[in-house]
mmCIF file of C-alpha atoms in Angstrom:
data_model
loop_
_atom_site.group_PDB
_atom_site.id
_atom_site.type_symbol
_atom_site.label_atom_id
_atom_site.label_comp_id
_atom_site.label_asym_id
_atom_site.label_seq_id
_atom_site.Cartn_x
_atom_site.Cartn_y
_atom_site.Cartn_z
ATOM 1 C CA UNK A 1 136.624 143.043 16.576
ATOM 2 C CA UNK A 2 134.474 140.076 18.057
ATOM 3 C CA UNK A 3 135.716 140.538 21.439
ATOM 4 C CA UNK A 4 134.744 144.320 21.427
ATOM 5 C CA UNK A 5 131.602 143.246 19.917
ATOM 6 C CA UNK A 6 130.918 140.676 23.133
ATOM 7 C CA UNK A 7 132.266 143.438 25.594
ATOM 8 C CA UNK A 8 129.529 145.892 24.527
ATOM 9 C CA UNK A 9 126.682 143.449 24.314
ATOM 10 C CA UNK A 10 127.424 142.378 28.032
ATOM 11 C CA UNK A 11 127.357 146.196 28.772
ATOM 12 C CA UNK A 12 124.204 146.750 27.357
ATOM 13 C CA UNK A 13 122.935 143.862 28.995
ATOM 14 C CA UNK A 14 124.154 145.405 32.549
ATOM 15 C CA UNK A 15 122.451 148.506 31.838
ATOM 16 C CA UNK A 16 118.528 147.874 32.370
ATOM 17 C CA UNK A 17 120.083 146.096 35.707
ATOM 18 C CA UNK A 18 121.814 149.273 37.029
ATOM 19 C CA UNK A 19 118.641 151.558 36.317
ATOM 20 C CA UNK A 20 116.532 149.394 37.971
ATOM 21 C CA UNK A 21 119.158 149.220 40.813
ATOM 22 C CA UNK A 22 119.218 152.785 41.106
ATOM 23 C CA UNK A 23 115.401 153.493 41.068
ATOM 24 C CA UNK A 24 115.233 150.588 43.876
ATOM 25 C CA UNK A 25 117.619 152.768 45.950
ATOM 26 C CA UNK A 26 115.892 155.858 45.322
ATOM 27 C CA UNK A 27 112.459 154.246 45.636
ATOM 28 C CA UNK A 28 113.896 153.153 49.398
ATOM 29 C CA UNK A 29 115.438 156.725 50.024
ATOM 30 C CA UNK A 30 111.757 158.181 49.450
ATOM 31 C CA UNK A 31 110.141 155.650 51.695
ATOM 32 C CA UNK A 32 112.501 156.284 54.432
ATOM 33 C CA UNK A 33 112.089 159.887 54.130
ATOM 34 C CA UNK A 34 108.130 159.505 54.042
ATOM 35 C CA UNK A 35 108.423 157.303 57.437
ATOM 36 C CA UNK A 36 110.678 160.213 58.909
ATOM 37 C CA UNK A 37 108.042 162.960 57.935
ATOM 38 C CA UNK A 38 105.453 163.213 61.053
ATOM 39 C CA UNK A 39 102.055 161.283 60.035
ATOM 40 C CA UNK A 40 98.633 162.840 61.177
ATOM 41 C CA UNK A 41 98.841 160.411 64.050
ATOM 42 C CA UNK A 42 101.821 161.132 65.014
ATOM 43 C CA UNK A 43 101.189 165.124 65.056
ATOM 44 C CA UNK A 44 97.793 164.386 66.765
ATOM 45 C CA UNK A 45 99.116 162.562 69.471
ATOM 46 C CA UNK A 46 102.419 164.681 70.505
ATOM 47 C CA UNK A 47 99.334 167.245 72.362
ATOM 48 C CA UNK A 48 99.252 164.332 74.637
ATOM 49 C CA UNK A 49 102.684 163.844 75.103
ATOM 50 C CA UNK A 50 102.809 160.913 73.286
ATOM 51 C CA UNK A 51 105.781 160.702 70.440
ATOM 52 C CA UNK A 52 106.554 158.186 67.332
ATOM 53 C CA UNK A 53 109.720 156.233 68.205
ATOM 54 C CA UNK A 54 111.402 158.131 65.642
ATOM 55 C CA UNK A 55 111.341 161.059 68.015
ATOM 56 C CA UNK A 56 112.770 159.233 71.220
ATOM 57 C CA UNK A 57 116.429 159.058 71.802
ATOM 58 C CA UNK A 58 116.250 157.756 75.186
ATOM 59 C CA UNK A 59 118.538 154.273 75.212
ATOM 60 C CA UNK A 60 116.616 152.718 77.949
ATOM 61 C CA UNK A 61 113.227 153.246 75.879
ATOM 62 C CA UNK A 62 114.816 152.397 72.582
ATOM 63 C CA UNK A 63 116.188 148.783 74.019
ATOM 64 C CA UNK A 64 112.596 147.727 75.013
ATOM 65 C CA UNK A 65 111.230 149.506 71.793
ATOM 66 C CA UNK A 66 110.943 146.597 69.370
ATOM 67 C CA UNK A 67 107.181 146.356 67.948
ATOM 68 C CA UNK A 68 106.333 149.613 69.243
ATOM 69 C CA UNK A 69 105.356 152.622 67.250
ATOM 70 C CA UNK A 70 104.750 155.208 70.050
ATOM 71 C CA UNK A 71 105.920 156.100 73.347
ATOM 72 C CA UNK A 72 103.929 157.872 76.294
ATOM 73 C CA UNK A 73 106.566 160.516 78.160
ATOM 74 C CA UNK A 74 104.327 161.181 80.827
ATOM 75 C CA UNK A 75 103.456 157.981 81.757
ATOM 76 C CA UNK A 76 106.588 156.190 80.317
ATOM 77 C CA UNK A 77 104.828 153.805 78.404
ATOM 78 C CA UNK A 78 105.430 152.129 75.201
ATOM 79 C CA UNK A 79 102.408 151.744 72.879
ATOM 80 C CA UNK A 80 102.117 149.663 69.522
ATOM 81 C CA UNK A 81 99.714 151.261 67.366
ATOM 82 C CA UNK A 82 97.612 154.374 66.908
ATOM 83 C CA UNK A 83 94.535 152.553 68.600
ATOM 84 C CA UNK A 84 96.631 151.722 71.675
ATOM 85 C CA UNK A 85 97.246 155.309 71.606
ATOM 86 C CA UNK A 86 93.514 156.298 71.962
ATOM 87 C CA UNK A 87 92.774 154.268 74.635
ATOM 88 C CA UNK A 88 95.906 154.958 76.591
ATOM 89 C CA UNK A 89 95.234 159.108 76.504
ATOM 90 C CA UNK A 90 91.760 158.271 77.439
ATOM 91 C CA UNK A 91 92.853 156.501 80.710
ATOM 92 C CA UNK A 92 92.195 158.333 84.228
ATOM 93 C CA UNK A 93 96.151 157.899 85.247
ATOM 94 C CA UNK A 94 97.094 159.747 81.487
ATOM 95 C CA UNK A 95 94.547 162.280 82.320
ATOM 96 C CA UNK A 96 95.516 163.487 85.635
ATOM 97 C CA UNK A 97 99.226 163.449 85.129
ATOM 98 C CA UNK A 98 98.694 165.720 81.652
ATOM 99 C CA UNK A 99 96.126 168.024 83.848
ATOM 100 C CA UNK A 100 99.588 168.117 86.826
ATOM 101 C CA UNK A 101 101.665 169.104 83.892
ATOM 102 C CA UNK A 102 99.416 171.980 82.881
ATOM 103 C CA UNK A 103 99.194 173.210 86.288
ATOM 104 C CA UNK A 104 102.909 173.442 86.860
ATOM 105 C CA UNK A 105 103.420 175.100 83.497
ATOM 106 C CA UNK A 106 100.776 177.713 85.071
ATOM 107 C CA UNK A 107 102.534 177.959 88.222
ATOM 108 C CA UNK A 108 105.923 178.501 86.264
ATOM 109 C CA UNK A 109 104.539 181.351 84.686
ATOM 110 C CA UNK A 110 103.156 182.665 87.042
ATOM 111 C CA UNK A 111 106.236 182.682 89.431
ATOM 112 C CA UNK A 112 106.843 186.594 88.960
ATOM 113 C CA UNK A 113 103.438 187.246 90.727
ATOM 114 C CA UNK A 114 103.496 190.396 92.988
ATOM 115 C CA UNK A 115 102.692 189.542 96.908
ATOM 116 C CA UNK A 116 99.583 189.222 98.267
ATOM 117 C CA UNK A 117 98.008 192.272 99.768
ATOM 118 C CA UNK A 118 96.512 192.872 103.396
ATOM 119 C CA UNK A 119 93.257 192.301 102.142
ATOM 120 C CA UNK A 120 93.904 189.106 100.233
ATOM 121 C CA UNK A 121 96.192 188.100 103.494
ATOM 122 C CA UNK A 122 92.929 188.866 105.351
ATOM 123 C CA UNK A 123 90.595 186.607 103.174
ATOM 124 C CA UNK A 124 92.847 183.737 103.409
ATOM 125 C CA UNK A 125 93.272 183.737 106.870
ATOM 126 C CA UNK A 126 89.245 184.389 107.336
ATOM 127 C CA UNK A 127 89.333 180.975 104.640
ATOM 128 C CA UNK A 128 91.725 178.983 106.883
ATOM 129 C CA UNK A 129 89.850 179.969 110.132
ATOM 130 C CA UNK A 130 86.733 178.778 108.725
ATOM 131 C CA UNK A 131 87.641 175.286 107.103
ATOM 132 C CA UNK A 132 89.535 174.603 110.326
ATOM 133 C CA UNK A 133 86.146 175.341 112.217
ATOM 134 C CA UNK A 134 83.846 173.343 109.908
ATOM 135 C CA UNK A 135 86.270 170.539 109.011
ATOM 136 C CA UNK A 136 89.024 169.490 111.833
ATOM 137 C CA UNK A 137 88.441 166.360 113.405
ATOM 138 C CA UNK A 138 89.971 167.895 116.625
ATOM 139 C CA UNK A 139 86.853 167.555 118.562
ATOM 140 C CA UNK A 140 86.601 163.706 117.941
ATOM 141 C CA UNK A 141 90.154 163.139 119.001
ATOM 142 C CA UNK A 142 88.764 161.778 122.247
ATOM 143 C CA UNK A 143 86.554 159.419 120.491
ATOM 144 C CA UNK A 144 88.908 157.967 118.249
ATOM 145 C CA UNK A 145 91.210 157.374 121.645
ATOM 146 C CA UNK A 146 88.482 155.829 123.126
ATOM 147 C CA UNK A 147 87.887 153.357 120.229
ATOM 148 C CA UNK A 148 91.534 152.554 120.362
ATOM 149 C CA UNK A 149 91.236 151.614 124.006
ATOM 150 C CA UNK A 150 88.002 149.771 123.859
ATOM 151 C CA UNK A 151 89.131 147.600 120.993
ATOM 152 C CA UNK A 152 92.423 146.814 123.083
ATOM 153 C CA UNK A 153 90.574 145.460 125.896
ATOM 154 C CA UNK A 154 88.271 143.536 124.004
ATOM 155 C CA UNK A 155 91.347 141.705 122.510
ATOM 156 C CA UNK A 156 93.120 141.136 125.751
ATOM 157 C CA UNK A 157 91.006 137.870 126.270
ATOM 158 C CA UNK A 158 92.080 136.911 123.350
ATOM 159 C CA UNK A 159 95.893 137.976 122.931
ATOM 160 C CA UNK A 160 97.115 139.664 126.075
ATOM 161 C CA UNK A 161 100.296 140.823 124.665
ATOM 162 C CA UNK A 162 98.674 143.016 121.618
ATOM 163 C CA UNK A 163 98.232 146.725 121.863
ATOM 164 C CA UNK A 164 96.009 148.817 119.737
ATOM 165 C CA UNK A 165 97.330 152.646 119.122
ATOM 166 C CA UNK A 166 96.456 155.122 116.695
ATOM 167 C CA UNK A 167 98.202 156.573 113.977
ATOM 168 C CA UNK A 168 98.067 158.592 111.228
ATOM 169 C CA UNK A 169 95.969 161.654 111.218
ATOM 170 C CA UNK A 170 94.248 160.369 114.371
ATOM 171 C CA UNK A 171 97.160 160.732 116.158
ATOM 172 C CA UNK A 172 98.769 163.729 114.393
ATOM 173 C CA UNK A 173 95.497 166.295 115.130
ATOM 174 C CA UNK A 174 95.740 166.750 111.278
ATOM 175 C CA UNK A 175 92.403 164.607 110.727
ATOM 176 C CA UNK A 176 89.422 165.814 109.080
ATOM 177 C CA UNK A 177 85.768 164.899 110.054
ATOM 178 C CA UNK A 178 85.609 162.432 107.370
ATOM 179 C CA UNK A 179 89.026 160.862 108.177
ATOM 180 C CA UNK A 180 89.099 156.997 108.711
ATOM 181 C CA UNK A 181 90.402 155.974 112.506
ATOM 182 C CA UNK A 182 93.496 154.164 111.414
ATOM 183 C CA UNK A 183 94.358 151.713 114.379
ATOM 184 C CA UNK A 184 97.922 150.017 114.526
ATOM 185 C CA UNK A 185 98.351 146.837 116.447
ATOM 186 C CA UNK A 186 101.739 146.675 118.425
ATOM 187 C CA UNK A 187 102.891 143.063 119.636
ATOM 188 C CA UNK A 188 106.052 141.094 120.730
ATOM 189 C CA UNK A 189 106.494 138.941 117.236
ATOM 190 C CA UNK A 190 108.047 136.200 119.809
ATOM 191 C CA UNK A 191 105.186 135.699 121.298
ATOM 192 C CA UNK A 192 102.373 136.450 118.789
ATOM 193 C CA UNK A 193 102.190 135.651 115.214
ATOM 194 C CA UNK A 194 100.540 138.307 112.839
ATOM 195 C CA UNK A 195 98.004 135.927 111.397
ATOM 196 C CA UNK A 196 97.185 135.201 115.162
ATOM 197 C CA UNK A 197 96.807 138.835 115.741
ATOM 198 C CA UNK A 198 95.048 139.682 112.703
ATOM 199 C CA UNK A 199 92.291 136.958 113.119
ATOM 200 C CA UNK A 200 91.955 137.320 116.806
ATOM 201 C CA UNK A 201 90.932 141.001 115.700
ATOM 202 C CA UNK A 202 88.319 139.962 113.180
ATOM 203 C CA UNK A 203 86.695 137.687 115.868
ATOM 204 C CA UNK A 204 86.411 139.821 118.546
ATOM 205 C CA UNK A 205 85.272 142.514 116.326
ATOM 206 C CA UNK A 206 82.335 140.491 114.897
ATOM 207 C CA UNK A 207 81.205 139.039 118.097
ATOM 208 C CA UNK A 208 80.554 142.556 119.168
ATOM 209 C CA UNK A 209 78.245 143.502 116.494
ATOM 210 C CA UNK A 210 76.471 146.456 118.589
ATOM 211 C CA UNK A 211 79.748 147.989 118.915
ATOM 212 C CA UNK A 212 81.176 147.277 115.495
ATOM 213 C CA UNK A 213 79.352 147.003 112.157
ATOM 214 C CA UNK A 214 80.346 146.489 108.601
ATOM 215 C CA UNK A 215 83.297 144.228 109.388
ATOM 216 C CA UNK A 216 85.396 143.191 106.582
ATOM 217 C CA UNK A 217 88.888 141.978 106.273
ATOM 218 C CA UNK A 218 91.069 142.659 103.463
ATOM 219 C CA UNK A 219 94.276 140.809 103.517
ATOM 220 C CA UNK A 220 95.520 140.646 100.084
ATOM 221 C CA UNK A 221 94.427 143.853 98.230
ATOM 222 C CA UNK A 222 95.405 147.011 99.767
ATOM 223 C CA UNK A 223 99.447 147.334 98.589
ATOM 224 C CA UNK A 224 99.876 143.775 100.039
ATOM 225 C CA UNK A 225 99.395 145.181 103.882
ATOM 226 C CA UNK A 226 96.730 142.935 105.722
ATOM 227 C CA UNK A 227 94.069 145.373 107.107
ATOM 228 C CA UNK A 228 90.494 145.192 108.466
ATOM 229 C CA UNK A 229 87.774 147.820 107.967
ATOM 230 C CA UNK A 230 84.785 148.254 110.278
ATOM 231 C CA UNK A 231 82.410 151.193 111.480
ATOM 232 C CA UNK A 232 82.206 152.021 115.045
ATOM 233 C CA UNK A 233 78.544 152.073 116.029
ATOM 234 C CA UNK A 234 78.158 154.615 118.172
ATOM 235 C CA UNK A 235 80.294 157.657 116.469
ATOM 236 C CA UNK A 236 79.551 156.271 112.682
ATOM 237 C CA UNK A 237 83.571 156.626 112.089
ATOM 238 C CA UNK A 238 85.149 154.544 109.651
ATOM 239 C CA UNK A 239 88.125 152.320 110.820
ATOM 240 C CA UNK A 240 90.776 150.704 109.971
ATOM 241 C CA UNK A 241 93.048 148.324 111.811
ATOM 242 C CA UNK A 242 96.621 147.566 110.182
ATOM 243 C CA UNK A 243 99.872 145.677 111.134
ATOM 244 C CA UNK A 244 102.939 147.533 109.990
ATOM 245 C CA UNK A 245 106.232 148.574 110.909
ATOM 246 C CA UNK A 246 107.139 151.432 113.640
ATOM 247 C CA UNK A 247 107.782 154.217 110.831
ATOM 248 C CA UNK A 248 103.858 155.482 110.232
ATOM 249 C CA UNK A 249 103.997 155.668 114.018
ATOM 250 C CA UNK A 250 107.275 157.732 113.898
ATOM 251 C CA UNK A 251 106.030 160.123 111.636
ATOM 252 C CA UNK A 252 102.485 160.579 112.909
ATOM 253 C CA UNK A 253 104.016 161.591 116.642
ATOM 254 C CA UNK A 254 106.332 163.700 114.805
ATOM 255 C CA UNK A 255 103.520 165.578 113.209
ATOM 256 C CA UNK A 256 101.650 165.743 116.373
ATOM 257 C CA UNK A 257 104.688 167.770 118.097
ATOM 258 C CA UNK A 258 104.446 170.352 115.453
ATOM 259 C CA UNK A 259 100.864 170.489 115.586
ATOM 260 C CA UNK A 260 101.153 171.371 119.499
ATOM 261 C CA UNK A 261 104.155 173.676 119.205
ATOM 262 C CA UNK A 262 102.096 176.181 117.008
ATOM 263 C CA UNK A 263 98.497 176.356 116.326
ATOM 264 C CA UNK A 264 99.156 178.045 113.205
ATOM 265 C CA UNK A 265 100.886 175.208 111.946
ATOM 266 C CA UNK A 266 97.809 172.613 112.927
ATOM 267 C CA UNK A 267 95.216 175.072 111.311
ATOM 268 C CA UNK A 268 97.235 175.841 107.696
ATOM 269 C CA UNK A 269 98.116 172.311 107.518
ATOM 270 C CA UNK A 270 94.906 170.835 107.978
ATOM 271 C CA UNK A 271 93.380 173.641 105.514
ATOM 272 C CA UNK A 272 95.977 172.399 103.051
ATOM 273 C CA UNK A 273 95.006 168.993 103.552
ATOM 274 C CA UNK A 274 91.216 169.703 102.992
ATOM 275 C CA UNK A 275 92.537 171.694 99.689
ATOM 276 C CA UNK A 276 93.968 168.504 98.624
ATOM 277 C CA UNK A 277 90.891 166.523 99.237
ATOM 278 C CA UNK A 278 88.597 168.889 97.441
ATOM 279 C CA UNK A 279 90.561 169.002 94.665
ATOM 280 C CA UNK A 280 91.028 165.132 94.551
ATOM 281 C CA UNK A 281 94.963 164.938 94.676
ATOM 282 C CA UNK A 282 95.661 163.247 97.634
ATOM 283 C CA UNK A 283 94.844 159.933 96.336
ATOM 284 C CA UNK A 284 98.089 157.509 96.047
ATOM 285 C CA UNK A 285 96.045 154.656 93.903
ATOM 286 C CA UNK A 286 95.853 157.603 91.141
ATOM 287 C CA UNK A 287 98.932 158.673 91.353
ATOM 288 C CA UNK A 288 99.227 161.441 93.719
ATOM 289 C CA UNK A 289 100.757 161.995 97.031
ATOM 290 C CA UNK A 290 99.152 160.595 100.296
ATOM 291 C CA UNK A 291 97.320 162.993 102.518
ATOM 292 C CA UNK A 292 100.224 163.571 105.270
ATOM 293 C CA UNK A 293 102.631 164.773 102.472
ATOM 294 C CA UNK A 294 100.558 168.271 102.196
ATOM 295 C CA UNK A 295 101.067 168.613 106.216
ATOM 296 C CA UNK A 296 104.695 167.900 105.694
ATOM 297 C CA UNK A 297 104.935 170.790 102.964
ATOM 298 C CA UNK A 298 103.182 173.124 105.274
ATOM 299 C CA UNK A 299 105.407 172.204 107.865
ATOM 300 C CA UNK A 300 108.638 172.582 105.995
ATOM 301 C CA UNK A 301 107.431 176.228 104.799
ATOM 302 C CA UNK A 302 106.694 177.404 108.493
ATOM 303 C CA UNK A 303 110.318 176.325 108.883
ATOM 304 C CA UNK A 304 112.142 178.000 106.110
ATOM 305 C CA UNK A 305 109.828 181.334 106.092
ATOM 306 C CA UNK A 306 111.716 184.392 107.179
ATOM 307 C CA UNK A 307 111.265 184.522 110.274
ATOM 308 C CA UNK A 308 110.427 180.857 110.990
ATOM 309 C CA UNK A 309 107.579 179.884 112.648
ATOM 310 C CA UNK A 310 108.245 176.489 113.660
ATOM 311 C CA UNK A 311 111.982 174.831 114.517
ATOM 312 C CA UNK A 312 113.596 172.076 112.438
ATOM 313 C CA UNK A 313 113.630 169.756 115.357
ATOM 314 C CA UNK A 314 116.425 167.498 114.038
ATOM 315 C CA UNK A 315 118.509 170.560 114.645
ATOM 316 C CA UNK A 316 117.805 171.380 118.217
ATOM 317 C CA UNK A 317 118.804 168.804 120.337
ATOM 318 C CA UNK A 318 116.539 165.662 119.671
ATOM 319 C CA UNK A 319 117.748 162.975 121.694
ATOM 320 C CA UNK A 320 119.269 159.940 119.396
ATOM 321 C CA UNK A 321 117.920 156.252 120.590
ATOM 322 C CA UNK A 322 119.850 154.164 118.343
ATOM 323 C CA UNK A 323 121.158 153.568 114.576
ATOM 324 C CA UNK A 324 120.199 151.347 112.114
ATOM 325 C CA UNK A 325 122.926 151.696 108.911
ATOM 326 C CA UNK A 326 122.376 155.003 107.649
ATOM 327 C CA UNK A 327 118.928 155.374 109.249
ATOM 328 C CA UNK A 328 118.798 157.135 112.678
ATOM 329 C CA UNK A 329 115.416 156.909 115.171
ATOM 330 C CA UNK A 330 115.024 159.835 117.023
ATOM 331 C CA UNK A 331 112.833 159.946 120.227
ATOM 332 C CA UNK A 332 110.660 163.292 120.325
ATOM 333 C CA UNK A 333 108.581 162.110 123.657
ATOM 334 C CA UNK A 334 111.364 164.182 125.913
ATOM 335 C CA UNK A 335 110.765 167.351 123.653
ATOM 336 C CA UNK A 336 106.953 167.261 124.250
ATOM 337 C CA UNK A 337 107.642 166.410 128.033
ATOM 338 C CA UNK A 338 109.644 169.875 128.112
ATOM 339 C CA UNK A 339 107.151 171.585 126.383
ATOM 340 C CA UNK A 340 108.669 171.752 122.851
ATOM 341 C CA UNK A 341 111.796 173.818 124.372
#
């Protein structure tokens, strides 16, 4: 009897602890369910493509998520608290990406639009012709080439092995009146050091103050590519001197060839580029494409339309010069010499 009584008393003593443990378990479950339920902040942020970490399943994000409460899918950025989200969605980069996403959704929903009518096509043609006449930098081509020739002549006293060449829209003919004059310093590296070429250019520009104004060297801040900025006094054109690889020169030469093959490519490409400038979507520093990308889009469209307006030059016997690994460098000068045939 004494043993039975002792067991009964022990059970009575354990019962409150079991009840307490069960209550604690229920409290934990309730807290977890409450945490899983979306809060007002969570629902408010989802319209900005910012989600609580409980809704993120990407293991690459989760591995870095310790200490963060939210994740922006547009910018692929982790955020610690609601106030951080409020600041982030006001940033210019996030707003631009949100606008781009809205435009993409609109285009997808309107993909089944009817083809344009003859009247609409006529209106587009008039608009393209007007933009080309008002905004094209083609009449400035001679001036831009003269700037490069003049600077090279002045540099010859300091660095006789250096040549100055146009690249970018000044070379490709797809320049707007407001486009910079892009200049490229070309020199044999075994004879001239990069720093020597750039410093000599600065010296020559500053020594000819009547010809070149507002000379400014920028050797560190712009995408880590050294450059020199100045204004050509006679034409008021803004100019930029850089040192870089030959790839931009190759792209510029290719675009110029397409422009010379068919005037329609030049007019439509320049109009599309002007549209990108007006809409502010040609600024790489804000997450957009560079301006020559819009010209490439036009060329691709004119190659793929039926019947095609432009040939695909890589498929019409372009002369192969050399190969570097998987990359191939092509020469287009022979095609230009043959009149594009």
